[in-house]
Coordinates of C-alpha atoms and ligand atoms in Angstrom, one line a residue:
X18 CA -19.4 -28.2 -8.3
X19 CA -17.0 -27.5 -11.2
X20 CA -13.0 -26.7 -10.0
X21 CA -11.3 -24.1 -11.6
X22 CA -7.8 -24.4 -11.1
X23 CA -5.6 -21.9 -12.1
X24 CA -2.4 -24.0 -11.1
X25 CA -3.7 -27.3 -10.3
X26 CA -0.4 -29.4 -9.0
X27 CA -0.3 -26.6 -6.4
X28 CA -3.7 -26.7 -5.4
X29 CA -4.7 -30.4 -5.3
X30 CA -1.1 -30.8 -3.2
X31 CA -1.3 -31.6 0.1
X32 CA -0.6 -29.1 3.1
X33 CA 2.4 -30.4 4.3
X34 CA 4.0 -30.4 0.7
X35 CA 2.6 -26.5 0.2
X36 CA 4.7 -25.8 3.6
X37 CA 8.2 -27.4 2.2
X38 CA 7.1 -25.5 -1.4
X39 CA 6.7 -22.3 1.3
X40 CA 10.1 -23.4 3.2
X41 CA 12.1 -23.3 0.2
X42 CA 11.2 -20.2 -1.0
X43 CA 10.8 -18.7 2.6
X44 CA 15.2 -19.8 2.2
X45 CA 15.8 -18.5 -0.7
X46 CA 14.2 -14.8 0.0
X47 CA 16.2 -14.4 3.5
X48 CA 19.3 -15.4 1.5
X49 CA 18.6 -12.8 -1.2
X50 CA 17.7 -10.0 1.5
X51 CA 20.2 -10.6 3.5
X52 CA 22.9 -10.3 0.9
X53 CA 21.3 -7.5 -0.7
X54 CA 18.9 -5.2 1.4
X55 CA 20.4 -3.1 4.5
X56 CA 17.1 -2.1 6.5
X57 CA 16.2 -5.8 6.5
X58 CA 20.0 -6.7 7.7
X59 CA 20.0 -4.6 10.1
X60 CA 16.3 -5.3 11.3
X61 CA 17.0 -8.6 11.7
X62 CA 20.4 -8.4 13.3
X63 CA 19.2 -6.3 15.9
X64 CA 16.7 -9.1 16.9
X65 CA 19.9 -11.1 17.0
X66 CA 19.6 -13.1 13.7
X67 CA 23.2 -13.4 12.8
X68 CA 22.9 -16.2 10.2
X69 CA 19.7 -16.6 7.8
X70 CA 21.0 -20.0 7.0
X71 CA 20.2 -21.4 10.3
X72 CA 16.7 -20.8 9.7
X73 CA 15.1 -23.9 8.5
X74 CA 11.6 -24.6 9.2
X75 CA 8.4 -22.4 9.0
X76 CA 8.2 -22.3 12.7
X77 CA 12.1 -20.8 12.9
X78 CA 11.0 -18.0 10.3
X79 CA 7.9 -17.1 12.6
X80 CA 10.1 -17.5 16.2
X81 CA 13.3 -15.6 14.8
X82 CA 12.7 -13.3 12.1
X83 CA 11.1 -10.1 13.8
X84 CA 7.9 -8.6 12.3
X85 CA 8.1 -5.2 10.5
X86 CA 5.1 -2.5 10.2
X87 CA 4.2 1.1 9.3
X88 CA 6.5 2.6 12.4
X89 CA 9.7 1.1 10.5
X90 CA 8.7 2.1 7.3
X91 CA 8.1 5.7 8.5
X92 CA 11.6 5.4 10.2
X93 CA 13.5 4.5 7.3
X94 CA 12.0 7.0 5.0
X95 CA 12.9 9.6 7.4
X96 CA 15.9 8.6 7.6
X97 CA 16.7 8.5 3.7
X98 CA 14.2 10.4 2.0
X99 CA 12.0 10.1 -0.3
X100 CA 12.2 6.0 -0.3
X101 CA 13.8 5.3 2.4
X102 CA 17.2 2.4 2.9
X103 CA 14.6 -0.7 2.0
X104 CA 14.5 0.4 -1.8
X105 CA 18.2 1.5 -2.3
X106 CA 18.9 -2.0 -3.9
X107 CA 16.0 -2.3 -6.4
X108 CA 16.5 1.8 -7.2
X109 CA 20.3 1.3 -8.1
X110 CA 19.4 -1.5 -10.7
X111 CA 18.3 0.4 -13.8
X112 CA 14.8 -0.4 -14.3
X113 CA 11.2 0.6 -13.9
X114 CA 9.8 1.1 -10.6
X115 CA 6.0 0.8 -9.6
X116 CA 6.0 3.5 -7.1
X117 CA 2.9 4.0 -4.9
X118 CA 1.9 5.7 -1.3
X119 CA -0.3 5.4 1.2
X120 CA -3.0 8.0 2.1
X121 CA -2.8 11.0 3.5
X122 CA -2.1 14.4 1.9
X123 CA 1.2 15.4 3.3
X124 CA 4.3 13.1 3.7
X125 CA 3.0 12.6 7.1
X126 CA 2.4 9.2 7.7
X127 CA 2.4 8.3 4.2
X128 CA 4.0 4.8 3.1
X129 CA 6.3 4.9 0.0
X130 CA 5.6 1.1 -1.9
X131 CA 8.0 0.3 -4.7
X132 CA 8.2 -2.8 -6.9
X133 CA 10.5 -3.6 -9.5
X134 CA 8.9 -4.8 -13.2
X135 CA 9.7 -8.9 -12.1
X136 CA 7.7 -8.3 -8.9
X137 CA 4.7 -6.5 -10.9
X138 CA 4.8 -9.7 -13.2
X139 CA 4.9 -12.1 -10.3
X140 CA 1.7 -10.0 -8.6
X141 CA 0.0 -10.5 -12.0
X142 CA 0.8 -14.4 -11.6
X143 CA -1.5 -13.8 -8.0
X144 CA -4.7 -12.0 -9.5
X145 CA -5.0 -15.1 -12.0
X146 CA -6.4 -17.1 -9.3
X147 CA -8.8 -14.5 -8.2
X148 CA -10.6 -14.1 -11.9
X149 CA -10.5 -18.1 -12.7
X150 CA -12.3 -19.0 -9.1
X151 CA -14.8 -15.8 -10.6
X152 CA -15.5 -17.9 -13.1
X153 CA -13.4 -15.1 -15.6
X154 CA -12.4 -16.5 -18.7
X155 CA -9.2 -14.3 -20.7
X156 CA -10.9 -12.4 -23.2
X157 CA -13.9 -11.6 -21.1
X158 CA -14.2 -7.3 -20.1
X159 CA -13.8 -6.2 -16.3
X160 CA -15.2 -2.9 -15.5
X161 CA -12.8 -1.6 -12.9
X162 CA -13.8 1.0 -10.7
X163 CA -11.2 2.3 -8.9
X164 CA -9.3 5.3 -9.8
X165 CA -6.1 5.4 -11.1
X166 CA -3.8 7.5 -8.3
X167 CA -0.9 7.2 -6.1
X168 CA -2.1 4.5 -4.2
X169 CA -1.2 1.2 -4.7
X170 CA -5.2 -0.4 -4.7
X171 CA -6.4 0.6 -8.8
X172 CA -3.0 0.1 -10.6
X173 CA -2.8 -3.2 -8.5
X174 CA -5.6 -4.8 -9.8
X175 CA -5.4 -3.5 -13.1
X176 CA -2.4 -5.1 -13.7
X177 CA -3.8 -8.1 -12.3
X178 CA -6.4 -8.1 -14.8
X179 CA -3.9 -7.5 -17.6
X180 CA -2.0 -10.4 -16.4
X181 CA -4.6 -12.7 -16.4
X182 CA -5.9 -11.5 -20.0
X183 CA -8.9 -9.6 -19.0
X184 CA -10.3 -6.2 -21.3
X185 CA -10.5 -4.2 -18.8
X186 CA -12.9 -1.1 -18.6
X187 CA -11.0 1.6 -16.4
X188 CA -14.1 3.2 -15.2
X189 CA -12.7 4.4 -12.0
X190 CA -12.6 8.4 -12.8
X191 CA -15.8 8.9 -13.8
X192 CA -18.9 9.4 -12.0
X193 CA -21.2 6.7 -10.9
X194 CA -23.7 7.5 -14.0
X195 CA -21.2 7.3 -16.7
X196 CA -20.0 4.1 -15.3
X197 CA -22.7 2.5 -15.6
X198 CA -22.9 4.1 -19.5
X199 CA -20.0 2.3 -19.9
X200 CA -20.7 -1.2 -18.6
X201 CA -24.1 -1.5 -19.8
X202 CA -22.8 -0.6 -23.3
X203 CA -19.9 -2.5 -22.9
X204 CA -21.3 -5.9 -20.5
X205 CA -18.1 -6.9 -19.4
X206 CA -18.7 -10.0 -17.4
X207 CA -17.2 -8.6 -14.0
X208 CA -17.0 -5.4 -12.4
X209 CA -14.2 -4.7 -9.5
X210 CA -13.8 -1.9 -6.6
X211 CA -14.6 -1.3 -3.2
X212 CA -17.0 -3.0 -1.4
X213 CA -19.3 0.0 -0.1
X214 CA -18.7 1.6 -3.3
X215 CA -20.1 -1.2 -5.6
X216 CA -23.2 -1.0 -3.1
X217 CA -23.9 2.4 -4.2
X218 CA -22.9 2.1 -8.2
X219 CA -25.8 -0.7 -7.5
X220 CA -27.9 1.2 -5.9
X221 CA -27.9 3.3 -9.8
X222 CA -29.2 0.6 -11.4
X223 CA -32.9 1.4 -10.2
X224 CA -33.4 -2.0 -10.5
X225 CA -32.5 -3.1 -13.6
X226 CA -29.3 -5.4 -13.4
X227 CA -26.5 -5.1 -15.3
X228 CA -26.7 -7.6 -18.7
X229 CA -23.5 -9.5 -18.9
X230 CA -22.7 -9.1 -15.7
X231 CA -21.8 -12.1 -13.6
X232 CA -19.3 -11.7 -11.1
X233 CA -18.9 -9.2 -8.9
X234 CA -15.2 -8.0 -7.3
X235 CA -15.8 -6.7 -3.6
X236 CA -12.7 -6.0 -1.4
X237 CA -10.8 -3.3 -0.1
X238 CA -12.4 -3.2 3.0
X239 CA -14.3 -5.3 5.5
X240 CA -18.0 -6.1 5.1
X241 CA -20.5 -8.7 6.8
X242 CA -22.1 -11.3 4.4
X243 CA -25.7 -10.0 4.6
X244 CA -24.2 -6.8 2.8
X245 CA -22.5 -9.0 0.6
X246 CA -25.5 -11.5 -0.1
X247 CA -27.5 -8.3 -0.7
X248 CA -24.8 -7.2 -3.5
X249 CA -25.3 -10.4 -5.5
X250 CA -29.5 -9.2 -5.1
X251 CA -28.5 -5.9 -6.6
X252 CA -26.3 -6.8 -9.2
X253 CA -27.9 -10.2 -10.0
X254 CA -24.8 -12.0 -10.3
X255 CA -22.6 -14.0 -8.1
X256 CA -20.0 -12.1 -5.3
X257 CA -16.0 -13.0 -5.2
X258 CA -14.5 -11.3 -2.2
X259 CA -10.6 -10.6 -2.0
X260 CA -7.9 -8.9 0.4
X261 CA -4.5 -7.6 0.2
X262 CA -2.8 -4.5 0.9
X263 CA -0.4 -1.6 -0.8
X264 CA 2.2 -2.9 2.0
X265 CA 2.2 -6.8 0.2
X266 CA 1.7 -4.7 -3.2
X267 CA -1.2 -7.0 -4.7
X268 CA -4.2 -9.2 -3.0
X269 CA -3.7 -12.7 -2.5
X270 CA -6.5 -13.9 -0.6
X271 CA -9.8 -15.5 -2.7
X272 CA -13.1 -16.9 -2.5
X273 CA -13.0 -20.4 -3.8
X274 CA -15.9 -21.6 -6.4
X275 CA -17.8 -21.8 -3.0
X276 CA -17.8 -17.6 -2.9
X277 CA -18.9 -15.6 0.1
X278 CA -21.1 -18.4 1.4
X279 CA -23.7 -17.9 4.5
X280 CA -23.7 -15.9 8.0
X281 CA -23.7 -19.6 9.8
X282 CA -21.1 -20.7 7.6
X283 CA -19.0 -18.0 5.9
X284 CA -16.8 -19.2 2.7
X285 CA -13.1 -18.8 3.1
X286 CA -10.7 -16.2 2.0
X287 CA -8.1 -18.8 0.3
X288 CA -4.6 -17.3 0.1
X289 CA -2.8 -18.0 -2.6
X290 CA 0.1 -19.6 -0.6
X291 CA 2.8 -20.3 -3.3
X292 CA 3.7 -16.7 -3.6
X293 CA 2.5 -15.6 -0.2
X294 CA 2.9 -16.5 3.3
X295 CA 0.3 -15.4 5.8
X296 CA 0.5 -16.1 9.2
X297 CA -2.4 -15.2 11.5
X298 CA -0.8 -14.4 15.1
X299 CA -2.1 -13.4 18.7
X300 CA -1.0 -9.8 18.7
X301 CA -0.3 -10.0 22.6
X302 CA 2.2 -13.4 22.6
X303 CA 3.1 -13.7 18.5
X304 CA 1.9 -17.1 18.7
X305 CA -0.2 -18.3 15.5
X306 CA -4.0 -18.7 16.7
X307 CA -5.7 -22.0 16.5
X308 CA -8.3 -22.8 13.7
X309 CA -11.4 -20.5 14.0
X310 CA -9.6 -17.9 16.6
X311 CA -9.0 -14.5 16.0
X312 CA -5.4 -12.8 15.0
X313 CA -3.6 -10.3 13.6
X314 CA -2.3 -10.8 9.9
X315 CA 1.1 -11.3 9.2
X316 CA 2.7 -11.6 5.4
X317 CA 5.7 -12.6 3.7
X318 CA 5.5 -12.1 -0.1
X319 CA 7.6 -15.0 -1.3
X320 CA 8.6 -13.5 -4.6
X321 CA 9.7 -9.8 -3.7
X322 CA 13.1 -10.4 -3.3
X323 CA 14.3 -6.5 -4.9
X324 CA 11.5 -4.5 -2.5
X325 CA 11.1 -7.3 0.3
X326 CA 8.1 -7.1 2.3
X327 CA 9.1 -10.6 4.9
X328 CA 6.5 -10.7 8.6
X329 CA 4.7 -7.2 7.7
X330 CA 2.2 -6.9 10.4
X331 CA -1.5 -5.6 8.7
X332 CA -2.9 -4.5 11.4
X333 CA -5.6 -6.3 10.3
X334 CA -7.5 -8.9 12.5
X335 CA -9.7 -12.2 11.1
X336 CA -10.3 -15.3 12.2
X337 CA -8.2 -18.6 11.1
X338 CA -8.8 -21.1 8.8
X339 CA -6.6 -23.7 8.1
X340 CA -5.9 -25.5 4.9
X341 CA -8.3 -28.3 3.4
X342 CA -11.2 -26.5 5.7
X343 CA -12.9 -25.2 2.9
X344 CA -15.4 -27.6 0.9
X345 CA -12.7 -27.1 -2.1
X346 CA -10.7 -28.9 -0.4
X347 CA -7.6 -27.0 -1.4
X348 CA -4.4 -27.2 0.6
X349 CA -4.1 -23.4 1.2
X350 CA -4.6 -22.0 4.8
X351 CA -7.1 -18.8 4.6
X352 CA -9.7 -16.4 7.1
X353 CA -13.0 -16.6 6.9
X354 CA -15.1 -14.0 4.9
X355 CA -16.3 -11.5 6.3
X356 CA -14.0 -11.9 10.1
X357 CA -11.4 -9.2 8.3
X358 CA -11.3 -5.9 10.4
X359 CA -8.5 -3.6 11.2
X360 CA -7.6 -4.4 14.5
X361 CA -8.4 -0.7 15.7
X362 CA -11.8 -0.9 14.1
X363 CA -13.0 -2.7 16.8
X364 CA -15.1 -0.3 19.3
X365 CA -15.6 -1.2 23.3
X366 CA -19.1 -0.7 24.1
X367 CA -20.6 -0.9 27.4
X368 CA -17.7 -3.3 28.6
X369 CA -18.3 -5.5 25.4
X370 CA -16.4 -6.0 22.3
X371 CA -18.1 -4.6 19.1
X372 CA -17.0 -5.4 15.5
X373 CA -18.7 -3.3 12.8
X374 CA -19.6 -6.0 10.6
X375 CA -21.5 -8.1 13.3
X376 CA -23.1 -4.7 13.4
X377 CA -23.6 -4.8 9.2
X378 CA -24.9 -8.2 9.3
X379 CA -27.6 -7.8 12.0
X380 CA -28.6 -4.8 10.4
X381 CA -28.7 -5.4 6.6
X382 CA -30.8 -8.8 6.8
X383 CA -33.8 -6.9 7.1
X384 CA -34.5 -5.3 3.8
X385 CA -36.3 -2.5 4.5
X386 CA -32.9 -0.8 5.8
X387 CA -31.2 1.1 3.0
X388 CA -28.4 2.6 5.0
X389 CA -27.3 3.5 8.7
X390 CA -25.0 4.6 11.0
X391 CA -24.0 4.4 14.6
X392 CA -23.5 7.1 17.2
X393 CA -21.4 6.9 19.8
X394 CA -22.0 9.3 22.8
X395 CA -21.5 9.9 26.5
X396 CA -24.7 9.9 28.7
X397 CA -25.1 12.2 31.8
X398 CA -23.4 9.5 34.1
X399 CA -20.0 9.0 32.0
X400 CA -21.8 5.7 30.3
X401 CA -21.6 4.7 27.0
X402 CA -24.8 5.6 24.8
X403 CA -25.4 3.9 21.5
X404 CA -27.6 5.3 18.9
X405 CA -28.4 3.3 15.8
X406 CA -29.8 5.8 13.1
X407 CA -31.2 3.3 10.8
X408 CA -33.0 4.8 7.3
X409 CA -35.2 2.9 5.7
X410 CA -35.5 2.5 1.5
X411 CA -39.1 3.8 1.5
X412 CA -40.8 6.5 4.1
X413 CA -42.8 4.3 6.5
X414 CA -46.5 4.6 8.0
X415 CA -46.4 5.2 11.3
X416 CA -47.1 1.1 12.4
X417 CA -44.4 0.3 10.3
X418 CA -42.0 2.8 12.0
X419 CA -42.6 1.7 15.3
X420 CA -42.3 -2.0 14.0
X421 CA -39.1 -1.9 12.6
X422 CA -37.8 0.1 15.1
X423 CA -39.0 -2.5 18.0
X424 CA -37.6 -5.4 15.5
X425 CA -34.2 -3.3 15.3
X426 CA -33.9 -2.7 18.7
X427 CA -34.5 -7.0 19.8
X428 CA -32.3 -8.0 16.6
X429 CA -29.1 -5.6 18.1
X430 CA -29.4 -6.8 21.6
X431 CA -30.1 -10.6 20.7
X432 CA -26.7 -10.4 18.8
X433 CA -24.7 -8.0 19.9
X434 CA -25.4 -8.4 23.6
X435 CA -25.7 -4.7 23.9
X436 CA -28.8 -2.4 23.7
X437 CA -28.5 0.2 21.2
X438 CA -31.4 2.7 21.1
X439 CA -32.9 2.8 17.6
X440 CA -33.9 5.9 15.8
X441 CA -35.4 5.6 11.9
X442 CA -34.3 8.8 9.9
X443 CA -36.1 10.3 6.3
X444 CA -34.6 8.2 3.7
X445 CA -31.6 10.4 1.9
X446 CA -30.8 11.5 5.4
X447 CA -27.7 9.7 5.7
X448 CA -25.6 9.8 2.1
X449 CA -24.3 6.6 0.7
X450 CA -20.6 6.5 0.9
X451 CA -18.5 6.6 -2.3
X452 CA -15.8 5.1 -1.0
X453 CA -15.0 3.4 2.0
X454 CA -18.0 2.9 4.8
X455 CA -17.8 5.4 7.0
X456 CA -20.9 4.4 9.5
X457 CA -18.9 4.5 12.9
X458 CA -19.2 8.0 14.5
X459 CA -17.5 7.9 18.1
X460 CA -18.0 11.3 20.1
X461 CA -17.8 9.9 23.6
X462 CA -16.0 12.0 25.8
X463 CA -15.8 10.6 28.5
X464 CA -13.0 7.8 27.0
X465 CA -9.7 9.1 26.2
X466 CA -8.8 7.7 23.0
X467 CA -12.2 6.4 22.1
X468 CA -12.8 8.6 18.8
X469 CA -11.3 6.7 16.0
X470 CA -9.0 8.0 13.8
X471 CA -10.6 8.5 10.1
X472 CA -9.3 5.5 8.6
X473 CA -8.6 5.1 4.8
X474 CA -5.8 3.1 3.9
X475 CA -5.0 3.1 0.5
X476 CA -5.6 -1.1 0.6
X477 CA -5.5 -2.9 -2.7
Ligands
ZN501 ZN1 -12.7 -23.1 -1.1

């Protein structure tokens, strides 16, 4: 297979020499923030860091330098409306600021994200890497189909687009059938959004695939391969998966050339360590998981030195990968595709552990399932009940009903480890999400707690 490097010393170096490169940089930003940035001063002295000098190894940085999240954030802004202490120094310095939030209507739990213009240029520097492992050559059109808005995800990835020298098609406020007026008009050779939403733009195509169209863009959300493998199907072109947030203000993690490979061997989410550091932690202990265990995402941006964003805590889970795992071969560590969640998407069922997208990819490899959901519910004895409503593309003979319910039903528990009872609903029943999935419903009652909270952070 073909490399396409986008900064080829970096990524044919070794791991150890992408550490020091990390290191030094990982110095330089705790110098700058400490001089210069208050909140981060004072967040750090409290956890008795009196001197960012003395920090001088990777393993320093992860043991000393205490982990910040949405809670502090909150905090701050509360305490110094409308942006809070952490962007007094990039606000005092004359120039233009990148402002987003988070979601939510009110102030209420809504995230203020800032970056000055040398940040937004060094984000750009990030997406590069995404559009030349896609294959993207500068000059070639991306349809983007995210609107533009307050949240960070849609300006993000415009700019990154920009950067890398990409026509872009801002697509992302019209409705699904005038996008599609515009990119089979257009045939820009990628098309970007959210995952479940590029599902249903495909679903418009009755068929008939896109001309141009080679790459497609997923992200913003987590997704099993089978629902990504069926994508590339819809679309007839190949899937690149990426993640990042509004809290690290860009997304830095990539499928290689390799893209979202198989369910027995996923591809790998390389991040694009130069600029970034990600650290994947146990959430109980703070200790970095071995290769192929679960943890909870941890990033430094290494080039935000104005807004700082140094051990932000996702609160997003996915499973390890380690540098030079990847048949690439590059030096970068990364997660495996399709293992990203949000920590609090995980639902305990009947005693087990259940992640929706073990749930996505048992479900989706049988074709004749166009959509589903699952339901939640307390039975008569206090017990967990769990209802998969499954809807088929076509209606279904009565043999065929009872067939794929039967072959639903074995499929779940042979994976999962948990019975669910199957139930097939009138296709059109259950409407295709435009925007994030939203299959879980939780309405036990019996579990204090158990209902989720809607969830739809405005990730990048
Ligand atoms: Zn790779």
């Amino acid at each position: 297979m073909e490399m396409r490097y986008q900064e080829a010393d970096h990524e044919r170096a070794t791991p150890d020499a992408i550490r020091a490169l990390q290191l030094a940089r990982v110095r330089v930003l705790l110098a700058a923030v400490s001089a210069t940035n208050g909140f981060y001063r004072d967040h750090w002295r409290a956890a008795g860091v009196g001197d960012v000098a003395e920090i001088d190894s990777l393993e320093a940085f992860a043991a000393r330098i205490p982990t910040v999240g949405k809670a502090d954030f909150l905090a701050d802004q509360e305490a110094a409306p409308p942006f809070g202490r952490r962007h007094e120094h990039a606000r005092s310095q004359g120039v233009a600021l990148y402002v987003s939030t988070t979601s939510g209507t009110s102030g209420q739990g809504q995230e203020v994200h800032v970056q000055t213009q040398a940040e937004w240029d060094a984000m750009g520097r990030v997406y590069r890497f995404l559009h030349r492992w896609a294959g993207l050559d500068p000059g070639d059109g991306l349809a983007l189909a995210l609107p533009l808005t307050m949240l960070g995800g849609g300006r993000l990835e415009y700019q990154g687009a920009v950067s890398y020298g990409l026509s872009v098609y801002p697509v992302g406020n019209y409705d699904a059938a005038r996008k599609l007026e515009v990119i089979r008009r257009f045939q820009p050779a990628g098309v970007m959004g959210i995952t479940a939403y590029l599902g249903r733009l495909g679903s418009e195509l009755d068929g008939i695939p896109a001309e141009g169209v080679r790459a497609i863009l997923t992200g913003g959300e987590g997704a099993g391969v089978e629902w990504l493998r069926r994508l590339e199907e819809t679309w007839q072109a190949t899937v690149y998966d990426r993640y990042g947030s509004s809290q690290a203000g860009n997304d830095h993690m990539f499928t290689c050339e390799h893209g979202i490979g198989t369910s027995e061997r996923p591809g790998v989410l390389h991040n694009v360590d130069p600029y970034v550091l990600t650290e994947v932690v146990d959430p109980a202990t703070g200790a970095h998981v071995a290769p192929g265990e679960v943890g909870e995402l941890v990033v430094t941006i290494l080039y935000r030195h104005d807004t700082p964003i140094v051990r932000c805590r996702m609160g997003d889970r996915a499973v390890y990968r380690p540098g030079g795992s990847c048949r690439c071969g590059r030096p970068f560590m990364g997660v495996e595709v399709a293992s990203i969640g949000r920590a609090d998407d995980m639902r305990k069922i009947k005693g087990v552990n259940v992640w929706p997208q073990a749930v996505d990819d048992v479900v989706f490899e049988h074709e004749a399932v166009a959509e589903y959901q699952v339901v939640l519910s307390s039975g008569g004895g206090g017990n967990d009940v769990a209802t998969l409503r499954a809807m088929p593309t076509a209606a279904l003979g009565a043999e065929e009903h009872a067939a794929l319910v039967q072959t639903l039903t074995r499929a779940v528990e042979q994976r999962i480890g948990i019975r669910f009872d199957v139930e097939l609903v009138e296709p059109g029943a259950i409407p295709q999400s435009d925007w994030k999935a939203r299959r879980w419903l939780d309405r036990r009652d019996h579990i204090v707690g158990a209902g989720s909270a809607p969830r739809s952070e405005g990730a990048a």
